[in-house]
Short mmCIF file of C-alpha atoms in Angstrom, two decimals:
data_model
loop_
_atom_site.label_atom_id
_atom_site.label_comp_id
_atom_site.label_asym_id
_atom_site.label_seq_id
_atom_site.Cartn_x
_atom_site.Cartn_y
_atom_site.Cartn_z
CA UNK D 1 25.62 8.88 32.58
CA UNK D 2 26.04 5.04 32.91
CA UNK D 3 22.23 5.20 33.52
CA UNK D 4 21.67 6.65 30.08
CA UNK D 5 23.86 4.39 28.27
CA UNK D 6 22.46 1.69 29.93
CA UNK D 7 18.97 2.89 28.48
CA UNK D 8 20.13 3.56 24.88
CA UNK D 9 21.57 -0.14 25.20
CA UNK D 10 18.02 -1.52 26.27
CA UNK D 11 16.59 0.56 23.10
CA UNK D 12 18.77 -0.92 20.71
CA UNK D 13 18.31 -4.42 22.20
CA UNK D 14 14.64 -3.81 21.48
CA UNK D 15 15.48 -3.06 18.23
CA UNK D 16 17.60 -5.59 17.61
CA UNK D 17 14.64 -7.94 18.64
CA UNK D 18 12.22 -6.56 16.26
CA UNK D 19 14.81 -6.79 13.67
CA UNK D 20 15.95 -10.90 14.90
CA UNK D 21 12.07 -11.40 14.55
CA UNK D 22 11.76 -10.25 11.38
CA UNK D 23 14.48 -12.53 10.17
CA UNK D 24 13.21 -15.54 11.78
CA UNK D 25 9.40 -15.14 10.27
CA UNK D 26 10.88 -14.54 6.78
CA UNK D 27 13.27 -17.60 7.45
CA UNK D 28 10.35 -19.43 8.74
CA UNK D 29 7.75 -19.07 5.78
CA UNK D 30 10.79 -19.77 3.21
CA UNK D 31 10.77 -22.58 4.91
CA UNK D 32 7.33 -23.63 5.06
CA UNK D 33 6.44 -23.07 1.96
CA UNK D 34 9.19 -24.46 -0.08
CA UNK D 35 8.92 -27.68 -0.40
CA UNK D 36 6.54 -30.76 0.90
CA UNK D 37 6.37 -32.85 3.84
CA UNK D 38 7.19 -36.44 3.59
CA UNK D 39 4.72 -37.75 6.02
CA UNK D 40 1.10 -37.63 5.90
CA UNK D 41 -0.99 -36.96 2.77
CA UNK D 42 -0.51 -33.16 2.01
CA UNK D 43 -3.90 -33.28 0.29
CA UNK D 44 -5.32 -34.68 3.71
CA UNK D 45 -3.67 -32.20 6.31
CA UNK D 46 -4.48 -29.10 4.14
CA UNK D 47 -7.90 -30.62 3.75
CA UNK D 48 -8.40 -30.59 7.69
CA UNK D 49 -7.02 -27.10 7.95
CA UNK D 50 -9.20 -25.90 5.33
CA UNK D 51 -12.28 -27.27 7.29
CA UNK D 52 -10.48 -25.91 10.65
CA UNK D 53 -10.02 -21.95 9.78
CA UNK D 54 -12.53 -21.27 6.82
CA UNK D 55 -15.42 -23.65 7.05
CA UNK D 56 -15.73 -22.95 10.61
CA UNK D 57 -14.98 -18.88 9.82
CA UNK D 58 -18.21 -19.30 7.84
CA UNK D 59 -20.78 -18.64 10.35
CA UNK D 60 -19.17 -15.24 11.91
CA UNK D 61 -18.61 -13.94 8.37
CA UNK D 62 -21.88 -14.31 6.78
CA UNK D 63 -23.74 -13.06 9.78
CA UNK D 64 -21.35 -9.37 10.43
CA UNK D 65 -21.18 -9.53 6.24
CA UNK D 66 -25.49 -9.53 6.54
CA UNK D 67 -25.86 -7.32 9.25
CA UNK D 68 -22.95 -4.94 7.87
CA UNK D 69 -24.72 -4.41 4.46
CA UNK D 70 -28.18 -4.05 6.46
CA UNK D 71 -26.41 -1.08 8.33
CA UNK D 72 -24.49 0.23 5.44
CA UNK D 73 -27.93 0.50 2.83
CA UNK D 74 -29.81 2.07 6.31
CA UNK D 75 -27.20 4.78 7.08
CA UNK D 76 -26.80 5.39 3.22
CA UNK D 77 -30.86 5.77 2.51
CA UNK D 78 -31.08 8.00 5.82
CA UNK D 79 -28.24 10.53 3.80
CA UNK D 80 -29.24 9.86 0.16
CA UNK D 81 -32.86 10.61 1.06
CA UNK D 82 -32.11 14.36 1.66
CA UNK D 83 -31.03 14.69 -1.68
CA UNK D 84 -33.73 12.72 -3.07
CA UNK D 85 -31.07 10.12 -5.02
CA UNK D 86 -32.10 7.32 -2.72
CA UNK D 87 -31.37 5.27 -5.91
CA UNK D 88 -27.76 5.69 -5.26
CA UNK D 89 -27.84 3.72 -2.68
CA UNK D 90 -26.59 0.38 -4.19
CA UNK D 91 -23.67 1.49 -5.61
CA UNK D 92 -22.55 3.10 -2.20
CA UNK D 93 -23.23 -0.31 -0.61
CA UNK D 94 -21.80 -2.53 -3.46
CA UNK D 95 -18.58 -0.18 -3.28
CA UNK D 96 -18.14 0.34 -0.03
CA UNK D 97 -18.28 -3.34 0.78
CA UNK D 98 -16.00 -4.62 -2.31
CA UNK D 99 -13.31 -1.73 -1.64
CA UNK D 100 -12.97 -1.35 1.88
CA UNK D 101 -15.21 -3.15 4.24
CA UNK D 102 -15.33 -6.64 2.71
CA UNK D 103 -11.39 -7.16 2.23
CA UNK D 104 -10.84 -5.13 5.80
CA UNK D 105 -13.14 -6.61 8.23
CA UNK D 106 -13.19 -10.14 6.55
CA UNK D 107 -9.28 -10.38 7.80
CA UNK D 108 -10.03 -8.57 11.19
CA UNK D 109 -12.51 -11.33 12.38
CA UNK D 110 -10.41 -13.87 10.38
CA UNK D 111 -7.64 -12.55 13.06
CA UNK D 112 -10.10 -12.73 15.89
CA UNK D 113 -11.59 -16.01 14.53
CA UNK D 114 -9.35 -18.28 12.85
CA UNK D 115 -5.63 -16.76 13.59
CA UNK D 116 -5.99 -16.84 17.87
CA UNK D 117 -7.05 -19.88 17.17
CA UNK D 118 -4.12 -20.95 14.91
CA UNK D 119 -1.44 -19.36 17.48
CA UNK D 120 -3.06 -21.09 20.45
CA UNK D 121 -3.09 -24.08 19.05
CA UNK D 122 0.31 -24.17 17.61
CA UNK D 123 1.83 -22.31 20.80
CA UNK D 124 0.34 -25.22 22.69
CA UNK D 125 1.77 -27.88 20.82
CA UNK D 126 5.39 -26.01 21.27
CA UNK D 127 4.76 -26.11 24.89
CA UNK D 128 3.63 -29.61 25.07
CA UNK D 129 6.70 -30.95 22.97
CA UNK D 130 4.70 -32.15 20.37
CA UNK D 131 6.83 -30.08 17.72
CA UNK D 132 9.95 -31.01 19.00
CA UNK D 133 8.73 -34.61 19.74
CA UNK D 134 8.01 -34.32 15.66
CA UNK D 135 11.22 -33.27 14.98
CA UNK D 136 13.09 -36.13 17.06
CA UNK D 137 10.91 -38.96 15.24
CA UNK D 138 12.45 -37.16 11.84
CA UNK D 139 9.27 -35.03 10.76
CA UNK D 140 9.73 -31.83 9.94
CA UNK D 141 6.96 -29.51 11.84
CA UNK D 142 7.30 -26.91 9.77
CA UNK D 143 5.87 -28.69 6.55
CA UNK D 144 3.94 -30.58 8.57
CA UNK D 145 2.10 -28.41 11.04
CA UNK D 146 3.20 -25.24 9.77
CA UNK D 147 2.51 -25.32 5.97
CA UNK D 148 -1.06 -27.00 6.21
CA UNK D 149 -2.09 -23.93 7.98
CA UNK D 150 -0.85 -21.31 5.80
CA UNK D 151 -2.40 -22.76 2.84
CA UNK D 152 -5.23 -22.70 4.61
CA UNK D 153 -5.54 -19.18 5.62
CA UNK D 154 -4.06 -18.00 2.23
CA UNK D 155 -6.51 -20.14 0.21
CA UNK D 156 -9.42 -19.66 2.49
CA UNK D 157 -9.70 -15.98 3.69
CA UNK D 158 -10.21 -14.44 0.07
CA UNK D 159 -13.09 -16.96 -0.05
CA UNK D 160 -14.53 -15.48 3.10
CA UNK D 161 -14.06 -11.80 1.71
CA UNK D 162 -16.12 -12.47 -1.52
CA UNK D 163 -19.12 -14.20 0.35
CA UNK D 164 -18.62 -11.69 2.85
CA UNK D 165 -18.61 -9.09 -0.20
CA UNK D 166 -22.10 -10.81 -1.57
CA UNK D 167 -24.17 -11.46 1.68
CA UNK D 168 -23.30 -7.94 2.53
CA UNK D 169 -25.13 -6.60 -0.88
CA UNK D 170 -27.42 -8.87 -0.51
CA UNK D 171 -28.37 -7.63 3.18
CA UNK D 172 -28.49 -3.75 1.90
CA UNK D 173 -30.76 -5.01 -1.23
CA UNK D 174 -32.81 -6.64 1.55
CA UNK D 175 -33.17 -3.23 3.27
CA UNK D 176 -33.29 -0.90 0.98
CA UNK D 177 -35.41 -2.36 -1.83
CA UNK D 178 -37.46 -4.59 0.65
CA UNK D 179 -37.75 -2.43 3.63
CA UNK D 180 -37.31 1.44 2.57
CA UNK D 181 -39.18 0.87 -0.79
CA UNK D 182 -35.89 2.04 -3.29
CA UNK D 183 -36.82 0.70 -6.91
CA UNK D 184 -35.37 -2.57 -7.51
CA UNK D 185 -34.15 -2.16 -10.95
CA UNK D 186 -32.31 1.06 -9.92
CA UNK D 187 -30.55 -0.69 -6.68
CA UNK D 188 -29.02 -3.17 -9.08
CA UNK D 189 -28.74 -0.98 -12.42
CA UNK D 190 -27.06 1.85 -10.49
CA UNK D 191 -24.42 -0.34 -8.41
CA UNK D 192 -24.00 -2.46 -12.27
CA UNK D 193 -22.93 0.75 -13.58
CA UNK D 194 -20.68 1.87 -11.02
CA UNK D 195 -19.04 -1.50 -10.08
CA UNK D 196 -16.57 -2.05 -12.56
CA UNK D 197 -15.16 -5.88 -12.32
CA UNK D 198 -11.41 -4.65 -12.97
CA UNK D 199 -10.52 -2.18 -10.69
CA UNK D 200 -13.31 -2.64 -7.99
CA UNK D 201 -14.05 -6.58 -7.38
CA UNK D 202 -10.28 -7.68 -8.38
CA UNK D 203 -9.08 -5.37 -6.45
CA UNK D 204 -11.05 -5.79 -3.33
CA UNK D 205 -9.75 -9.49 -4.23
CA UNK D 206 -6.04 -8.58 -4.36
CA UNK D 207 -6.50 -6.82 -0.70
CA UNK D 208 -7.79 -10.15 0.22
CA UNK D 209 -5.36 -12.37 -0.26
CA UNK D 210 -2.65 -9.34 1.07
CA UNK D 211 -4.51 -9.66 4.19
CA UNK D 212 -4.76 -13.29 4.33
CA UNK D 213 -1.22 -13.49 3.56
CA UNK D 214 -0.37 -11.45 6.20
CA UNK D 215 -2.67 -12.51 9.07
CA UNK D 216 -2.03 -15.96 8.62
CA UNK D 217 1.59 -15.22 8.52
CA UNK D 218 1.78 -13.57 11.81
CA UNK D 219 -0.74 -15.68 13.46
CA UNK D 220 1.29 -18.84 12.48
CA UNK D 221 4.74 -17.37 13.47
CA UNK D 222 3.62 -15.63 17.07
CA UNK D 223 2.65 -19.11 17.92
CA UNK D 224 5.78 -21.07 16.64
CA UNK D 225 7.87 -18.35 18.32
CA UNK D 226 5.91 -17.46 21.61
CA UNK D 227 7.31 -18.32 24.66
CA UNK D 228 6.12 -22.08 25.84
CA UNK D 229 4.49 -21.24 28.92
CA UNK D 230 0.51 -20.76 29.52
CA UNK D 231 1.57 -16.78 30.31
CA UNK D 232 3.84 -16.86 26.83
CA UNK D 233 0.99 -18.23 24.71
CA UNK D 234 -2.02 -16.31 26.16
CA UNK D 235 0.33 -12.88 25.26
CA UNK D 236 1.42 -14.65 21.58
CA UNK D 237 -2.62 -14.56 21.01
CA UNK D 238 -2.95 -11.01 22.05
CA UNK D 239 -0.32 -9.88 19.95
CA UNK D 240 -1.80 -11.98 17.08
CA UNK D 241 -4.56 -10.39 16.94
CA UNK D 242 -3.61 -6.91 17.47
CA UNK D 243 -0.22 -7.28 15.34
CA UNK D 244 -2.62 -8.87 12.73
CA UNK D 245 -5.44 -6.11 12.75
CA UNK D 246 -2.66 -2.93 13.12
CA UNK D 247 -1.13 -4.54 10.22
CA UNK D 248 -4.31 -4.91 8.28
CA UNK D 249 -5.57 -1.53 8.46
CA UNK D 250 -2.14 -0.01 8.10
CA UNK D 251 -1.32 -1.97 4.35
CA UNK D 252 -5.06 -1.35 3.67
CA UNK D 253 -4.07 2.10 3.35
CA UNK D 254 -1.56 1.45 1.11
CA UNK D 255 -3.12 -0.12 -1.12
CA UNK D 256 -6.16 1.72 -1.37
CA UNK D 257 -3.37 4.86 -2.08
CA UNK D 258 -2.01 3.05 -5.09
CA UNK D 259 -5.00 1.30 -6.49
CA UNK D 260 -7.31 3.46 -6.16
CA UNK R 1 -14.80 -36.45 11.24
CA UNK R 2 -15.09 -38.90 8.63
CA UNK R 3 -13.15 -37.81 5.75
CA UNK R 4 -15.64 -37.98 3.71
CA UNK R 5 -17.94 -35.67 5.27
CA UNK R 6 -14.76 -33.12 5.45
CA UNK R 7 -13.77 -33.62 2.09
CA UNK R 8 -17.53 -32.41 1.29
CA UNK R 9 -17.93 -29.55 3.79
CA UNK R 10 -14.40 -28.06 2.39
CA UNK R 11 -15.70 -28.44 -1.27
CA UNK R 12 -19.11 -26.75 -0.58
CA UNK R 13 -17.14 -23.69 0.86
CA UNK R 14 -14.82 -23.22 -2.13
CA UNK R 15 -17.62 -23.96 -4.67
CA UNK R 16 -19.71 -21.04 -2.37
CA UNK R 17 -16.56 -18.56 -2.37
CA UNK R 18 -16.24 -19.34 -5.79
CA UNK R 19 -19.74 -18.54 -6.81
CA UNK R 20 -19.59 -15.58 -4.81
CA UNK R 21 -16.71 -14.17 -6.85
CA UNK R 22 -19.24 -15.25 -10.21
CA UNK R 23 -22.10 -13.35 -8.69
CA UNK R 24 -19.42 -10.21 -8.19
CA UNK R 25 -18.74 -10.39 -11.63
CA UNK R 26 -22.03 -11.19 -13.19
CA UNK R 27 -24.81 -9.23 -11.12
CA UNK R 28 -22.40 -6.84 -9.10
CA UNK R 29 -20.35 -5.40 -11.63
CA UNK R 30 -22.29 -6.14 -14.80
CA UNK R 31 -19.75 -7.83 -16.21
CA UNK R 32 -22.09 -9.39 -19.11
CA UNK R 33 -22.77 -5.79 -20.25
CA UNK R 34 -18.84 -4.98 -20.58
CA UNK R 35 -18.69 -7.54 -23.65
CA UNK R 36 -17.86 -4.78 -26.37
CA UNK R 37 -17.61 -7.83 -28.46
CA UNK R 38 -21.39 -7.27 -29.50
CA UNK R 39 -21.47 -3.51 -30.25
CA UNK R 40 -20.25 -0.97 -32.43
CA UNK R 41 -18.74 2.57 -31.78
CA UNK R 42 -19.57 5.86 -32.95
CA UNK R 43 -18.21 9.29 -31.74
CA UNK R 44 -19.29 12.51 -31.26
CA UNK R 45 -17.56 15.95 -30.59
CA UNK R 46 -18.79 18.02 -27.11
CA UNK R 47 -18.22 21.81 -27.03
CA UNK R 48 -18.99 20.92 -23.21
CA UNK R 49 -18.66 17.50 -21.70
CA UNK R 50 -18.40 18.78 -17.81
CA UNK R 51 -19.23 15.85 -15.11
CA UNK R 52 -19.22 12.96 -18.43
CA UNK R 53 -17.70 10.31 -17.35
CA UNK R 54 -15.99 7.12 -19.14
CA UNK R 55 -19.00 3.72 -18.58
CA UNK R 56 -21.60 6.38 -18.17
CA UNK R 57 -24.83 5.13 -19.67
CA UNK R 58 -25.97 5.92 -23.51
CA UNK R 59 -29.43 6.05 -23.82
CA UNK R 60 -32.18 6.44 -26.37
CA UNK R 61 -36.08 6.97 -25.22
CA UNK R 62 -34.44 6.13 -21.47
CA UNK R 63 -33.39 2.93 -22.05
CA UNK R 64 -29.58 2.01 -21.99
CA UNK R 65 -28.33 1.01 -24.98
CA UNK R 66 -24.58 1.66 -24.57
CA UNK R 67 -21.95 3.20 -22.92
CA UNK R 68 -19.21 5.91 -23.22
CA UNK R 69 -15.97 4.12 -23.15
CA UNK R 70 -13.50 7.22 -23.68
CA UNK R 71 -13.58 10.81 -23.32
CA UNK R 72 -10.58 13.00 -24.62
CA UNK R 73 -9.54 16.78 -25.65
CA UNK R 74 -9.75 17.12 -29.14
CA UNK R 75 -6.73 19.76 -29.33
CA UNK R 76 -7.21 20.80 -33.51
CA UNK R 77 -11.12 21.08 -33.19
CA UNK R 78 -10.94 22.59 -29.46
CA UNK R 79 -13.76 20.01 -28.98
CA UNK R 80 -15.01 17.10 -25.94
CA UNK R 81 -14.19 13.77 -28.12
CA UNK R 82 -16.71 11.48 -26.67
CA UNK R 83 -16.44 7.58 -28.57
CA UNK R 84 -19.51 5.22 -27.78
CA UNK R 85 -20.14 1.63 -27.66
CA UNK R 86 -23.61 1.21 -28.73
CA UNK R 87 -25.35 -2.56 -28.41
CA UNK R 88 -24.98 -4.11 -31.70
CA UNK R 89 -28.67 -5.34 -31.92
CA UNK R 90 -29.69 -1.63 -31.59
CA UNK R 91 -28.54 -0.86 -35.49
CA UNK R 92 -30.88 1.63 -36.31
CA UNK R 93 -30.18 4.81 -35.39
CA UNK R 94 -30.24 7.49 -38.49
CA UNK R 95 -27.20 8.96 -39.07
CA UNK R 96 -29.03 12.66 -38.34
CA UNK R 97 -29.33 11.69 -34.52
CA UNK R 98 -28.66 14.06 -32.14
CA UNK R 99 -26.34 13.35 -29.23
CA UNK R 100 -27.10 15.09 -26.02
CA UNK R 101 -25.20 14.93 -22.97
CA UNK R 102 -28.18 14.87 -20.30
CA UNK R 103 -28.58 14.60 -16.29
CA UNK R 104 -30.49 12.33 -14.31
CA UNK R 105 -32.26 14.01 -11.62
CA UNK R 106 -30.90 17.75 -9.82
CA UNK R 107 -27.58 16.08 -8.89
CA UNK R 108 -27.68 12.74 -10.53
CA UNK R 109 -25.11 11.59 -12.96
CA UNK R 110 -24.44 12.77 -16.28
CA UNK R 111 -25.36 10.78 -19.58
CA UNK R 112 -25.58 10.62 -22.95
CA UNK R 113 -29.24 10.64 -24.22
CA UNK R 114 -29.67 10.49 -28.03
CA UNK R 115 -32.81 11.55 -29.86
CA UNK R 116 -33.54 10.01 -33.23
CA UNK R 117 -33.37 11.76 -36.42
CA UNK R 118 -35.22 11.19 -39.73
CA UNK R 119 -31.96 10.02 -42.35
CA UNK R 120 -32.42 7.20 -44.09
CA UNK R 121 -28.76 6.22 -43.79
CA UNK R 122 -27.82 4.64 -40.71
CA UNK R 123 -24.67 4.81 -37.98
CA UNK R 124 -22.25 2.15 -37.99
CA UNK R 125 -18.78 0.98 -37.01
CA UNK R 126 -16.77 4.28 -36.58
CA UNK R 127 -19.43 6.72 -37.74
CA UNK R 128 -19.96 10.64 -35.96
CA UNK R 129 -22.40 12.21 -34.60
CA UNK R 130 -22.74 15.81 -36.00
CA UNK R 131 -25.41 17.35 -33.76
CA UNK R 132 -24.32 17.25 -30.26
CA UNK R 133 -25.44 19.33 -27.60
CA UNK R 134 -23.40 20.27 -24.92
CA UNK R 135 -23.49 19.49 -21.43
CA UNK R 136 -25.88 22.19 -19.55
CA UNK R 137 -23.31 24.33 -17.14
CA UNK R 138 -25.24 25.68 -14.19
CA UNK R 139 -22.69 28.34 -13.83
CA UNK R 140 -23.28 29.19 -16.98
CA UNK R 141 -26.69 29.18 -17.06
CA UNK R 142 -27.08 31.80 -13.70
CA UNK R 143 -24.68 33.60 -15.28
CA UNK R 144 -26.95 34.37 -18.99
CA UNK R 145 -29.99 34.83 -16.60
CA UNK R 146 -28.24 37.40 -14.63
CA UNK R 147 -27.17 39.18 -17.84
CA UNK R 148 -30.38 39.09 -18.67
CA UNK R 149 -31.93 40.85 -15.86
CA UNK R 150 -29.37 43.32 -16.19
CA UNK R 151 -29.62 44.82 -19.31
CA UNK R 152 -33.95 44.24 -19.32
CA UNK R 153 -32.84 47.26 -16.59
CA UNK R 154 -31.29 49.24 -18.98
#
């Protein structure tokens, strides 16, 4: 019996801890975002973030965005090709990349790529000091290490999804006009007709900047929160990235549900 | 990193997201053919308009020259209400053409193809097309050729 309770106890303790977590990451990007910091140039520190998590994001997401739309326009001509409307083939490319696959895997490397590298970095500084040593010369890290990098990820990973979004087109015009021999004209008139800028490109641009908002949200909070040991920030990275991704695909569904 | 060469290297990758979201709009989407500024609309009732659907291309000889932009039920004439934005520089189109809701291929999409009559007047801003020909059923279609066979029988 006291076993049991004991058990239910540790459950709602859990909970409890989920719950405190919660609270402390909304707390935390209130607090972040409102507000500027008083040292360093703003301009300057977002400017170095900016380079930091989406110039440097650039590489990975051109070259899966390439190969992606390569794969998509082969898979899509093998199917199409049976039915002898091969032409269809740029519309099922263009939409499948500006619905789904551009918004969705541009924010599960940016997780892989750009937010394990934001925790580690920022769980490292917790547990060398350095935010606390901030804090006792009168800085406040939160507006100054913290807010840089949200900007950054909020401003940058939308970028990354729309040349993600056009690499990837241009990839599947590359192999399906170039390679498989589908008419030009019909590749680009059929996904012009199909593509409509309202509901499909702003869209896919919306989901963007959800996901950005949320992976840079968790990857910047698991690393001010984690635990500052070298065992406490390698597991804060982990759960970045697989907090970051489960959250990803889960809201993805949601809003495909109610926008499309 | 000189801050120069960052300030540079950040600028290049928002000017290349932002032209990515331009070519999305311009060559992905089509935006520039959206513009219903330069065309006018004309309508047409469907007894049929199965599988039409609203941006689906008007055309005349094959090439585009506008699009559907709505599609309702026309409850007092029992009727497909189909309204059409046609290009503005395409202003001569007799106002005896017939509208025909066509398909591209076995299982392509479904469009409006119009075939030009011989009036002297011609359509404009808010004008109808009388002759319209439905869209072909294939239900339908087996279904009069089966008739057919049957009472030959007879």
């Amino acid at each position: 019996m006291g076993a049991m309770i004991n058990r239910l106890a540790l459950l709602g303790y859990a909970g409890l801890n989920v719950i405190a977590a919660l609270g402390r990451s909304g707390v935390f990007l209130f607090q972040a975002l409102t507000g500027r910091s008083r040292f360093g140039n703003a301009f300057e520190l977002l400017l170095k973030q900016l380079y930091s998590v989406g110039v440097l994001s650039l590489a990975i997401i051109i070259v899966s965005g390439l190969f992606i739309g390569m794969v998509l326009a082969l898979q899509g001509y093998m199917i199409l090709v049976g039915y002898g409307s091969e032409q269809a083939v740029g519309q099922m490319v263009a939409l499948t990349l500006l619905r789904e696959l551009g918004p969705v895997v541009t924010a599960l490397l940016f997780a892989g790529r750009a937010g394990s590298a934001l925790t580690a970095e920022i769980g490292l500084m917790k547990a060398t000091e350095q935010l606390s040593s901030l804090e006792m010369i009168g800085v406040d890290p939160l507006k100054y290490v913290i807010a840089p990098r949200l900007w950054a990820g909020f401003i940058s990973m939308p970028l990354l999804s729309m040349i993600f979004c056009v690499v990837g087109i241009w990839g599947g015009a590359m192999v399906a006009v170039d390679w498989l021999g589908v008419y030009s004209g019909s590749y680009w008139s059929n996904m012009q007709n199909a593509v409509e800028f309202g509901s499909d490109v702003i869209n896919g641009l919306i989901k963007a900047i959800a996901f950005a908002f949320v992976v840079t949200w968790i990857a910047v909070f698991q690393g001010y929160d984690c635990e500052p040991t070298s065992e406490g920030i390698s597991r804060a990275t982990t759960r970045t990235v697989v907090y970051a991704s489960l959250a990803v695909l889960g809201l993805d569904f949601i809003l495909t549900a109610l926008m499309f | 990193m000189r801050m120069r060469t960052l300030e540079l290297t950040v600028g290049v990758f928002i000017l290349a997201g932002v032209l990515a979201l331009a070519v999305l709009a311009m060559r992905v989407s089509g935006l520039t053919n959206d513009a219903t500024g330069d065309s006018y609309k004309v309508f047409a009732h469907f007894d049929n308009v199965a599988g039409l659907t609203t941006r689906a291309k008007v055309t005349m000889a094959g090439v585009t020259i506008g699009q559907v932009t709505d599609i309702r039920f026309d409850k007092n004439r029992y009727t497909g209400f189909v309204e059409m934005a046609i290009n503005k520089d395409v202003n001569t189109l007799p106002a005896d053409s017939t509208a025909s809701i066509v398909t591209a291929g076995l299982l392509g999409e479904k469009y409006v193809g119009i075939s030009v009559g011989g009036d002297d007047l011609m359509l404009a801003e808010g004008d109808e097309i009388h002759d319209t020909q439905s869209a072909l059923v294939l239900e339908e279609l087996i279904g009069r050729f089966l008739l057919n066979t049957v009472s030959s029988e007879d």
